[in-house]
Coordinates of C-alpha atoms in Angstrom, one line a residue:
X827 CA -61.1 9.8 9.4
X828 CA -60.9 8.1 12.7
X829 CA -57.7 9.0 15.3
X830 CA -56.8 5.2 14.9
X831 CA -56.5 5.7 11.5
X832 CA -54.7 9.3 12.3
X833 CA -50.9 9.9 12.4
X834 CA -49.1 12.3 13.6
X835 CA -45.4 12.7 12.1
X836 CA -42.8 13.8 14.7
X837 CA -39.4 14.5 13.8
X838 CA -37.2 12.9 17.0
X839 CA -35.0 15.9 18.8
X840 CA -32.2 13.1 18.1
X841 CA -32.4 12.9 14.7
X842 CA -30.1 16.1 14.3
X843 CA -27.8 14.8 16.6
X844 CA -27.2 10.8 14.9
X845 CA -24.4 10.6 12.8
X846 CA -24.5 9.8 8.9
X847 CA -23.9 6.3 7.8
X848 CA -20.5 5.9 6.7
X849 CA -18.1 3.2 5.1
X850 CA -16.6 1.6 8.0
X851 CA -13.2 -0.1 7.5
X852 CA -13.0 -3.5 6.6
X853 CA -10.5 -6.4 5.3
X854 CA -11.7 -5.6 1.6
X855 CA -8.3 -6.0 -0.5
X856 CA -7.5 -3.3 -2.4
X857 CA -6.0 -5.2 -5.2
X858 CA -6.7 -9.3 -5.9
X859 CA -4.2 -10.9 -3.2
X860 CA -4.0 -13.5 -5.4
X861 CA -1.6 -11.8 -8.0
X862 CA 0.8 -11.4 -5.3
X863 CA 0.6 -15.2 -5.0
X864 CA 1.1 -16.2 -8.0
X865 CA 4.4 -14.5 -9.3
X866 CA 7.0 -16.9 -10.0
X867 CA 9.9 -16.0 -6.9
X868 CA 12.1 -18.2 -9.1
X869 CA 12.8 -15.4 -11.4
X870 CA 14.1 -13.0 -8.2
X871 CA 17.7 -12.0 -8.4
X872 CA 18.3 -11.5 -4.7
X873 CA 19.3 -13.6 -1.9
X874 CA 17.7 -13.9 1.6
X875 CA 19.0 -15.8 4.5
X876 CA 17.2 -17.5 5.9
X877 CA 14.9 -17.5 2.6
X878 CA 11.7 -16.0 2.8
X879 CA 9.1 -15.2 0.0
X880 CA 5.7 -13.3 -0.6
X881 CA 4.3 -17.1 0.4
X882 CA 6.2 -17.2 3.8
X883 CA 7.7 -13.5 4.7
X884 CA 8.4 -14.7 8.6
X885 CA 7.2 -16.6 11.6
X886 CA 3.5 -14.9 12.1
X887 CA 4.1 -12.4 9.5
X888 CA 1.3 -12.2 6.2
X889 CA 2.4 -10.2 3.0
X890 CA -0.5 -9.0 1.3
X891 CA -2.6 -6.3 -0.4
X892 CA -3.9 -2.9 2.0
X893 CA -7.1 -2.7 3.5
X894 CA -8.7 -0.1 5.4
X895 CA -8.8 -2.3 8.6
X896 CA -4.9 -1.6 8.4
X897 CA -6.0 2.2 9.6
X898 CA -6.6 0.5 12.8
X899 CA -3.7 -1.9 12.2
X900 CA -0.9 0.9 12.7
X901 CA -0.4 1.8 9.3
X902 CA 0.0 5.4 9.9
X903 CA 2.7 4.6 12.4
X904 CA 4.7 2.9 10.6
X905 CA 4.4 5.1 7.0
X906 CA 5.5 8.2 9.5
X907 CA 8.6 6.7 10.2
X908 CA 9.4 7.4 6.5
X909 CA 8.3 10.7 5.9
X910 CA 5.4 12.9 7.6
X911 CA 2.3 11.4 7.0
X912 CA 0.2 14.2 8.8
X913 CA -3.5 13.5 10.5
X914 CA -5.7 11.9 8.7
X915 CA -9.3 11.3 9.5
X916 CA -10.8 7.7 8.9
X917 CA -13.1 9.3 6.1
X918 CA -10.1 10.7 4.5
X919 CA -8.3 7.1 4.6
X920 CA -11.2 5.2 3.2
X921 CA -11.8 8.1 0.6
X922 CA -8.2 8.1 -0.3
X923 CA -7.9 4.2 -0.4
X924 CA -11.1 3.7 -2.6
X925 CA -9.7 5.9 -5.1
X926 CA -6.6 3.8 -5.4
X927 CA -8.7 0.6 -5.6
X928 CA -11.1 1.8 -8.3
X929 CA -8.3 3.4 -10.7
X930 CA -6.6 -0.7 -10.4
X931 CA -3.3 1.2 -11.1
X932 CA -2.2 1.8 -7.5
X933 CA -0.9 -1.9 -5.2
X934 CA -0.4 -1.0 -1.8
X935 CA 1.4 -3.8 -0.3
X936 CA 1.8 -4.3 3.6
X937 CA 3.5 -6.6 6.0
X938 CA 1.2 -7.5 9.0
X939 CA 2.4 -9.2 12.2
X940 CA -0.4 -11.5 12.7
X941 CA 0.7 -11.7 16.4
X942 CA 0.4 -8.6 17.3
X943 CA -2.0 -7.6 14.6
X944 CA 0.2 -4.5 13.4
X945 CA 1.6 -3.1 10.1
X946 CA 5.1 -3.9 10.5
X947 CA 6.1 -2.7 6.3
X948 CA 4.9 -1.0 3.3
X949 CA 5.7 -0.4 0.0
X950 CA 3.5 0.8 -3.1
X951 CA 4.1 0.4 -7.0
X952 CA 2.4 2.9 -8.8
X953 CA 1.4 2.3 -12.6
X954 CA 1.3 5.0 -15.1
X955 CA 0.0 4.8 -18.4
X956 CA 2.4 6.3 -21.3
X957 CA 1.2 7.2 -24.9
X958 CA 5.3 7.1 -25.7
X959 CA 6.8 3.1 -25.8
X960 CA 3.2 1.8 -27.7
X961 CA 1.0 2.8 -25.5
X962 CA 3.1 1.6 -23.0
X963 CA 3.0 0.9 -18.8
X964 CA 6.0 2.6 -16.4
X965 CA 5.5 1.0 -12.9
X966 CA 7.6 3.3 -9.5
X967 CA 8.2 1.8 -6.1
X968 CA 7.4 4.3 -3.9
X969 CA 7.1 4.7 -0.2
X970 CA 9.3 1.7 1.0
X971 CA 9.1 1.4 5.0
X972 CA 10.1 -1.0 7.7
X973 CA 9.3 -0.4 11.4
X974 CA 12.3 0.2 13.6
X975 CA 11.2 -3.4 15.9
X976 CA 11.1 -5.4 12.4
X977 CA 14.4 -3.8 11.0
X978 CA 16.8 -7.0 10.0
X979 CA 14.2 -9.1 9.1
X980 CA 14.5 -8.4 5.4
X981 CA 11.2 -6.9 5.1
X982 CA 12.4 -3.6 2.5
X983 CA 13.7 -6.5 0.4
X984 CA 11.2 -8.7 0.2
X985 CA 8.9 -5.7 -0.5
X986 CA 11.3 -4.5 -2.9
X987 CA 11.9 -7.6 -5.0
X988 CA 8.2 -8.7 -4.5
X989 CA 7.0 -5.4 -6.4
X990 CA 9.7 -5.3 -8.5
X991 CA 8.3 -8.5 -10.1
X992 CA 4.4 -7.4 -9.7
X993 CA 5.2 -4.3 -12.2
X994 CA 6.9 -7.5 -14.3
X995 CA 4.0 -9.2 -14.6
X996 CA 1.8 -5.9 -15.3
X997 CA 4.0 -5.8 -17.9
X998 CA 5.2 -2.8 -17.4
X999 CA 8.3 -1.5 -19.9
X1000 CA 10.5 -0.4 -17.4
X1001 CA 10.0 0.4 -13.2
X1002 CA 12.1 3.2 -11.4
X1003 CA 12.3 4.4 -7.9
X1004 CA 14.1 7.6 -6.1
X1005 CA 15.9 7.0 -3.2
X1006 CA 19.1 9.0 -1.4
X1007 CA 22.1 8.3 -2.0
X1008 CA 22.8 6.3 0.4
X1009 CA 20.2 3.8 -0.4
X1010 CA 21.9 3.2 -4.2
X1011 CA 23.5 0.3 -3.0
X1012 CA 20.8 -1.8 -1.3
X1013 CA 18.4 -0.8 -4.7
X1014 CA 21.7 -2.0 -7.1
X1015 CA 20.6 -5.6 -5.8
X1016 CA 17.6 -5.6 -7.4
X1017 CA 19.0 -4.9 -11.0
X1018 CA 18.1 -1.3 -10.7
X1019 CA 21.0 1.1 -12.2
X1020 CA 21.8 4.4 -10.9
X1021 CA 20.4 6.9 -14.1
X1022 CA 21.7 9.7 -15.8
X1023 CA 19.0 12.1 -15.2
X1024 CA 18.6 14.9 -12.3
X1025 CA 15.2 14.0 -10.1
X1026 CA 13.9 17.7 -9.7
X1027 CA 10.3 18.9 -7.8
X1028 CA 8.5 21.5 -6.2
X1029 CA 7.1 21.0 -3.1
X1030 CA 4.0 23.1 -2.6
X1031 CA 2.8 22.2 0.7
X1032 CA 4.3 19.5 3.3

Protein backbone atom coordinates (compact mmCIF):
# COMPACT_ATOMS: atom_id res chain seq x y z
CA UNK A 1 0.00 0.00 0.00
CA UNK A 2 1.21 3.34 -0.86
CA UNK A 3 1.97 6.15 2.26
CA UNK A 4 -0.85 8.34 0.50
CA UNK A 5 -2.99 5.73 1.01
CA UNK A 6 -1.32 5.08 4.69
CA UNK A 7 -2.73 6.51 7.99
CA UNK A 8 -1.41 6.77 10.94
CA UNK A 9 -3.92 7.14 13.99
CA UNK A 10 -2.76 9.51 16.76
CA UNK A 11 -4.59 9.92 19.86
CA UNK A 12 -4.35 14.09 20.59
CA UNK A 13 -2.41 14.67 24.20
CA UNK A 14 -5.77 16.92 24.53
CA UNK A 15 -8.16 14.44 24.26
CA UNK A 16 -7.74 13.38 28.05
CA UNK A 17 -7.98 16.79 29.02
CA UNK A 18 -11.56 17.97 26.93
CA UNK A 19 -14.45 17.75 28.94
CA UNK A 20 -17.51 15.32 28.30
CA UNK A 21 -20.53 16.71 26.49
CA UNK A 22 -23.10 17.52 28.87
CA UNK A 23 -26.88 18.86 28.94
CA UNK A 24 -26.35 22.50 29.19
CA UNK A 25 -29.28 24.44 30.72
CA UNK A 26 -31.86 25.73 28.66
CA UNK A 27 -35.50 27.49 28.75
CA UNK A 28 -37.13 23.83 28.29
CA UNK A 29 -40.35 24.04 30.64
CA UNK A 30 -40.53 21.51 32.87
CA UNK A 31 -44.26 21.16 32.82
CA UNK A 32 -46.63 22.60 29.60
CA UNK A 33 -46.88 26.43 30.59
CA UNK A 34 -49.89 26.40 29.10
CA UNK A 35 -51.84 24.57 31.99
CA UNK A 36 -50.90 27.38 34.15
CA UNK A 37 -52.70 29.54 31.57
CA UNK A 38 -55.53 28.13 31.23
CA UNK A 39 -57.11 27.66 34.88
CA UNK A 40 -60.09 29.52 35.31
CA UNK A 41 -58.85 32.55 38.21
CA UNK A 42 -62.58 33.11 38.43
CA UNK A 43 -62.90 30.21 40.76
CA UNK A 44 -59.99 31.78 43.33
CA UNK A 45 -61.31 32.69 46.76
CA UNK A 46 -58.70 35.30 47.58
CA UNK A 47 -58.41 38.89 47.07
CA UNK A 48 -55.51 40.92 45.66
CA UNK A 49 -55.11 44.62 45.60
CA UNK A 50 -54.18 45.74 43.10
CA UNK A 51 -55.46 42.41 41.28
CA UNK A 52 -52.98 40.36 39.75
CA UNK A 53 -53.25 36.79 38.15
CA UNK A 54 -51.04 33.82 36.79
CA UNK A 55 -51.72 36.04 33.28
CA UNK A 56 -50.41 39.38 34.78
CA UNK A 57 -48.46 38.68 38.31
CA UNK A 58 -46.73 42.45 38.18
CA UNK A 59 -45.11 45.06 36.04
CA UNK A 60 -42.12 43.00 34.29
CA UNK A 61 -42.76 40.03 36.28
CA UNK A 62 -43.67 36.28 34.19
CA UNK A 63 -45.29 33.40 36.20
CA UNK A 64 -44.42 30.25 34.71
CA UNK A 65 -43.11 26.70 34.77
CA UNK A 66 -38.96 26.05 35.97
CA UNK A 67 -36.34 25.63 33.71
CA UNK A 68 -32.88 24.89 34.18
CA UNK A 69 -31.81 28.32 32.70
CA UNK A 70 -33.37 29.53 36.11
CA UNK A 71 -29.96 27.81 37.77
CA UNK A 72 -28.41 30.87 36.23
CA UNK A 73 -31.50 32.97 36.97
CA UNK A 74 -30.96 32.99 40.96
CA UNK A 75 -33.00 30.33 41.84
CA UNK A 76 -30.78 28.97 44.41
CA UNK A 77 -30.79 32.37 46.07
CA UNK A 78 -33.93 32.79 46.52
CA UNK A 79 -35.06 28.86 47.63
CA UNK A 80 -32.04 29.47 50.45
CA UNK A 81 -33.95 32.13 51.88
CA UNK A 82 -36.43 29.44 52.91
CA UNK A 83 -34.49 26.74 54.13
CA UNK A 84 -30.75 25.47 53.34
CA UNK A 85 -30.52 24.56 49.95
CA UNK A 86 -26.74 23.48 50.13
CA UNK A 87 -24.26 23.42 46.91
CA UNK A 88 -25.37 22.12 44.10
CA UNK A 89 -23.42 21.49 40.93
CA UNK A 90 -25.16 22.35 37.54
CA UNK A 91 -25.10 18.40 36.69
CA UNK A 92 -26.87 17.81 39.84
CA UNK A 93 -29.59 20.65 38.97
CA UNK A 94 -30.29 19.36 35.53
CA UNK A 95 -30.11 15.67 36.87
CA UNK A 96 -32.48 16.57 39.65
CA UNK A 97 -34.86 18.72 37.41
CA UNK A 98 -35.14 16.02 34.59
CA UNK A 99 -36.25 13.65 36.97
CA UNK A 100 -39.13 15.87 38.09
CA UNK A 101 -40.06 16.52 34.42
CA UNK A 102 -40.11 12.96 33.23
CA UNK A 103 -42.19 11.56 36.41
CA UNK A 104 -45.06 14.63 35.09
CA UNK A 105 -46.06 14.59 38.86
CA UNK A 106 -43.72 17.35 40.16
CA UNK A 107 -44.82 21.53 38.85
CA UNK A 108 -42.23 23.72 39.80
CA UNK A 109 -43.54 27.16 39.49
CA UNK A 110 -41.38 30.36 39.59
CA UNK A 111 -41.75 34.07 39.40
CA UNK A 112 -39.08 35.77 37.12
CA UNK A 113 -38.32 39.51 37.06
CA UNK A 114 -38.02 39.89 33.41
CA UNK A 115 -36.06 43.15 34.22
CA UNK A 116 -33.58 42.00 36.02
CA UNK A 117 -33.78 38.48 34.72
CA UNK A 118 -33.94 36.89 38.32
CA UNK A 119 -36.05 34.37 40.24
CA UNK A 120 -37.88 36.57 42.49
CA UNK A 121 -40.64 33.28 43.96
CA UNK A 122 -41.17 29.74 44.07
CA UNK A 123 -43.50 27.32 44.93
CA UNK A 124 -44.00 23.49 44.01
CA UNK A 125 -47.14 21.14 44.15
CA UNK A 126 -46.21 17.72 44.42
CA UNK A 127 -48.66 14.95 43.18
CA UNK A 128 -48.82 11.62 44.80
CA UNK A 129 -50.63 8.78 43.62
CA UNK A 130 -52.97 6.89 46.34
CA UNK A 131 -54.39 3.29 45.90
CA UNK A 132 -56.89 4.52 49.00
CA UNK A 133 -59.89 7.25 47.64
CA UNK A 134 -60.23 5.02 43.98
CA UNK A 135 -57.07 5.07 42.94
CA UNK A 136 -57.02 8.42 43.84
CA UNK A 137 -54.48 11.85 43.46
CA UNK A 138 -53.26 13.97 46.80
CA UNK A 139 -51.49 17.16 45.57
CA UNK A 140 -48.89 19.22 48.66
CA UNK A 141 -47.63 22.83 48.15
CA UNK A 142 -44.31 22.70 49.21
CA UNK A 143 -41.52 25.02 49.32
CA UNK A 144 -43.34 28.46 49.13
CA UNK A 145 -40.61 31.48 48.87
CA UNK A 146 -40.56 35.15 48.13
CA UNK A 147 -37.31 37.12 47.96
CA UNK A 148 -36.86 39.64 50.70
CA UNK A 149 -36.75 42.79 47.57
CA UNK A 150 -40.19 41.35 46.24
CA UNK A 151 -41.86 40.90 49.75
CA UNK A 152 -45.42 42.92 49.56
CA UNK A 153 -45.98 42.30 46.20
CA UNK A 154 -48.23 39.34 46.80
CA UNK A 155 -46.13 36.86 45.17
CA UNK A 156 -46.72 33.76 48.17
CA UNK A 157 -50.29 34.35 47.28
CA UNK A 158 -50.50 34.28 43.93
CA UNK A 159 -48.32 31.21 44.09
CA UNK A 160 -50.36 29.84 46.67
CA UNK A 161 -53.81 30.24 45.11
CA UNK A 162 -52.35 29.65 41.57
CA UNK A 163 -51.30 25.93 42.64
CA UNK A 164 -53.90 25.57 44.85
CA UNK A 165 -56.16 25.56 41.67
CA UNK A 166 -53.43 23.49 39.36
CA UNK A 167 -53.83 20.36 41.98
CA UNK A 168 -57.88 21.33 41.17
CA UNK A 169 -57.58 20.80 37.87
CA UNK A 170 -55.22 17.57 38.20
CA UNK A 171 -57.96 16.52 39.93
CA UNK A 172 -56.57 15.80 42.80
CA UNK A 173 -59.02 14.58 45.95
CA UNK A 174 -57.71 16.81 48.38
CA UNK A 175 -54.22 19.20 48.60
CA UNK A 176 -52.34 19.85 52.03
CA UNK A 177 -49.33 21.87 52.98
CA UNK A 178 -47.18 22.22 56.44
CA UNK A 179 -46.35 25.39 57.50
CA UNK A 180 -45.53 26.99 61.22
CA UNK A 181 -47.72 28.18 63.12
CA UNK A 182 -47.53 31.36 62.47
CA UNK A 183 -48.23 30.99 58.86
CA UNK A 184 -51.96 29.29 59.72
CA UNK A 185 -53.56 32.41 59.16
CA UNK A 186 -52.25 33.60 55.80
CA UNK A 187 -52.90 29.59 54.40
CA UNK A 188 -56.76 29.92 56.22
CA UNK A 189 -57.31 32.36 53.16
CA UNK A 190 -57.08 29.90 50.73
CA UNK A 191 -59.77 27.51 52.21
CA UNK A 192 -57.22 25.36 53.83
CA UNK A 193 -58.25 24.22 57.58
CA UNK A 194 -55.86 23.76 60.31
CA UNK A 195 -56.13 19.48 60.73
CA UNK A 196 -56.32 17.24 63.48
CA UNK A 197 -53.26 15.27 62.94
CA UNK A 198 -49.54 15.71 64.42
CA UNK A 199 -46.94 16.32 61.27
CA UNK A 200 -44.01 13.98 62.63
CA UNK A 201 -40.34 13.24 60.69
CA UNK A 202 -36.97 12.16 60.96
CA UNK A 203 -34.44 14.13 59.66
CA UNK A 204 -31.49 11.98 58.53
CA UNK A 205 -29.16 14.39 57.07
CA UNK A 206 -29.59 18.35 56.59
Amino acid sequence: MSSAHTRTLTRSPFAAMMPVATVMPDDTPMFDPSILQELDWSENTTTFSPAISPLDPGDGLVLRPLCTADLNRGFFKVLGQLTEAGVVSPEQFIKTFEHMKRSGDYYVTVVEDTNLGQIVATATLVIEHKFTHSCAKRGRIEDVVVSGECRGKQLGKLLTSTLTLLSKRLNCYKITLECLPKNVDFYKKFGYLVSDENYMFQRFFN
